[in-house]
XYZ file of C-alpha atoms in Angstrom:
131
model
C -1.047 2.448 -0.471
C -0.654 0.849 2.982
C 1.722 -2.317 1.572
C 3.920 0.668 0.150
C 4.663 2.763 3.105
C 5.059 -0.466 5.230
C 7.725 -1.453 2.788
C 9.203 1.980 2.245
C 9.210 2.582 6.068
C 10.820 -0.877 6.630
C 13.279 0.000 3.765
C 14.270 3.382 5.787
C 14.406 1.573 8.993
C 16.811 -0.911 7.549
C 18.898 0.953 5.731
C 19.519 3.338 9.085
C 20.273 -0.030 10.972
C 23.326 -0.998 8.319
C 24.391 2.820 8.605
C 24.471 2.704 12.594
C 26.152 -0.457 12.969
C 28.632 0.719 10.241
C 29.343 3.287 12.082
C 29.683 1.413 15.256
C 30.838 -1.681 13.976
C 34.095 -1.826 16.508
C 32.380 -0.945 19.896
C 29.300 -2.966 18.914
C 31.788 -6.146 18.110
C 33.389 -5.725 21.264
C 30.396 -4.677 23.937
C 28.597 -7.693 21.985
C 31.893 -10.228 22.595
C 32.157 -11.125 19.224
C 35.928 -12.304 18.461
C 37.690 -10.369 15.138
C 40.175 -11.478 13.169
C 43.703 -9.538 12.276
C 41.939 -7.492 9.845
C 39.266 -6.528 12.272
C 36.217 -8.112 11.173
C 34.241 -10.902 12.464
C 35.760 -14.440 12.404
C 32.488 -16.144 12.466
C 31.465 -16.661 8.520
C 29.362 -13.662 7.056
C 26.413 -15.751 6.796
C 23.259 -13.145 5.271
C 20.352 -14.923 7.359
C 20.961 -11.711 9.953
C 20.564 -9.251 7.262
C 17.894 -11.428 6.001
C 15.793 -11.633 9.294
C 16.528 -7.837 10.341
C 14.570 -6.856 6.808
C 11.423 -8.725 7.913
C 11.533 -7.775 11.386
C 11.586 -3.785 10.183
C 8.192 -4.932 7.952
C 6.648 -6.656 10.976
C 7.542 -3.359 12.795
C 6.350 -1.231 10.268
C 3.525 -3.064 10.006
C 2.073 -3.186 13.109
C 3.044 0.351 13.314
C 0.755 1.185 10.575
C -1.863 -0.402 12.537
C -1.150 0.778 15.549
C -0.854 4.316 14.199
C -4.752 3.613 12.063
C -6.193 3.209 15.474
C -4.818 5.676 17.290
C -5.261 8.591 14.840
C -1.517 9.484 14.252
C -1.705 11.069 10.868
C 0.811 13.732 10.823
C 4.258 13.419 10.147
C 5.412 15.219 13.561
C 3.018 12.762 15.788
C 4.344 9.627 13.429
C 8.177 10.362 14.438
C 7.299 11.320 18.165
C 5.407 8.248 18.216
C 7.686 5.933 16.723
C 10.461 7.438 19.047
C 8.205 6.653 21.668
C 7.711 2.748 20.536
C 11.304 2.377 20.312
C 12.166 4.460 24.161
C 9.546 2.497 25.588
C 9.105 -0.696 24.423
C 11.959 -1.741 22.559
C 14.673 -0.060 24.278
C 13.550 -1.703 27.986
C 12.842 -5.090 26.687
C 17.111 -4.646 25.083
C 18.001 -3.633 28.500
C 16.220 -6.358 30.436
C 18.038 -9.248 27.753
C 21.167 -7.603 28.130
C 21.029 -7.211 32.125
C 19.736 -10.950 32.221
C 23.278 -11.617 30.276
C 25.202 -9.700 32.034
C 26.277 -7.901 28.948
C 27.605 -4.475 28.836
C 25.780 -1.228 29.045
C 27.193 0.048 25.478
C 25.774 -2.677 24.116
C 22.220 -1.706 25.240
C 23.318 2.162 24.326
C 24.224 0.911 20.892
C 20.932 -1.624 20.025
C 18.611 0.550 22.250
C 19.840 3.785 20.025
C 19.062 1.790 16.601
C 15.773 0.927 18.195
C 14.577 4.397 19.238
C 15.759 6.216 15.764
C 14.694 3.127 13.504
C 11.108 3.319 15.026
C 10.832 7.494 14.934
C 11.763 6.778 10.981
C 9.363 4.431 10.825
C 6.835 6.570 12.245
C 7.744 9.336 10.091
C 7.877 7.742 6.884
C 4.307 6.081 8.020
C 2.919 9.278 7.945
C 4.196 10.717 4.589
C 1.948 8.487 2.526
């Protein structure tokens, strides 16, 4: 059951990551300094390897999640998403800031990627606990 609500978890995770930057596709293009074209989308090609790599990061997150959630006794669905939100406010979210301070990139930008962290972990956590 474990390999299922890694993957389902992941899954979640991932699929709130392409809704978020959907969402904020234009600030996140321009806090992130990434040129458009006329019609507004990226002009670098649309390669998939990002979309490929962001799926196994969310089951290497979920994963150790999973374990990190076995050893510490969070079993309930209410301590997996305050949890997770806590993984992604105070781990993720600092380490974003630091990379983003080091290159001298703009706050939103750590706003926008620091926001998918904290909510894609407290999903995580949640759907951790549900199986």
């Amino acid at each position: 059951m474990g390999i299922i609500a890694v993957l389902a978890a992941a899954a979640v995770a991932w699929v709130y990551g392409a809704l978020h930057y959907m969402i904020l596709s234009k600030p996140w293009m321009e806090a992130a300094g990434i040129p458009r074209g006329p019609d507004g989308k990226p002009q670098t090609g649309g390669s998939p390897l990002p979309f490929v790599l962001s799926a196994i990061a969310m089951v290497v997150v979920a994963g150790f999640m999973r374990h990190i959630f076995a050893t510490s006794g969070v079993a309930t669905p209410g301590a997996g998403l305050l949890s997770g939100l806590g993984i992604g406010a105070f781990f993720i979210l600092p380490w974003i800031a630091i990379n983003n301070a080091y290159g001298r990139k703009p706050a939103g930008l750590t706003v926008i990627d620091g926001g998918y962290a904290v909510v894609g972990c407290g999903l995580i956590g949640l759907v951790l606990t549900l199986f």
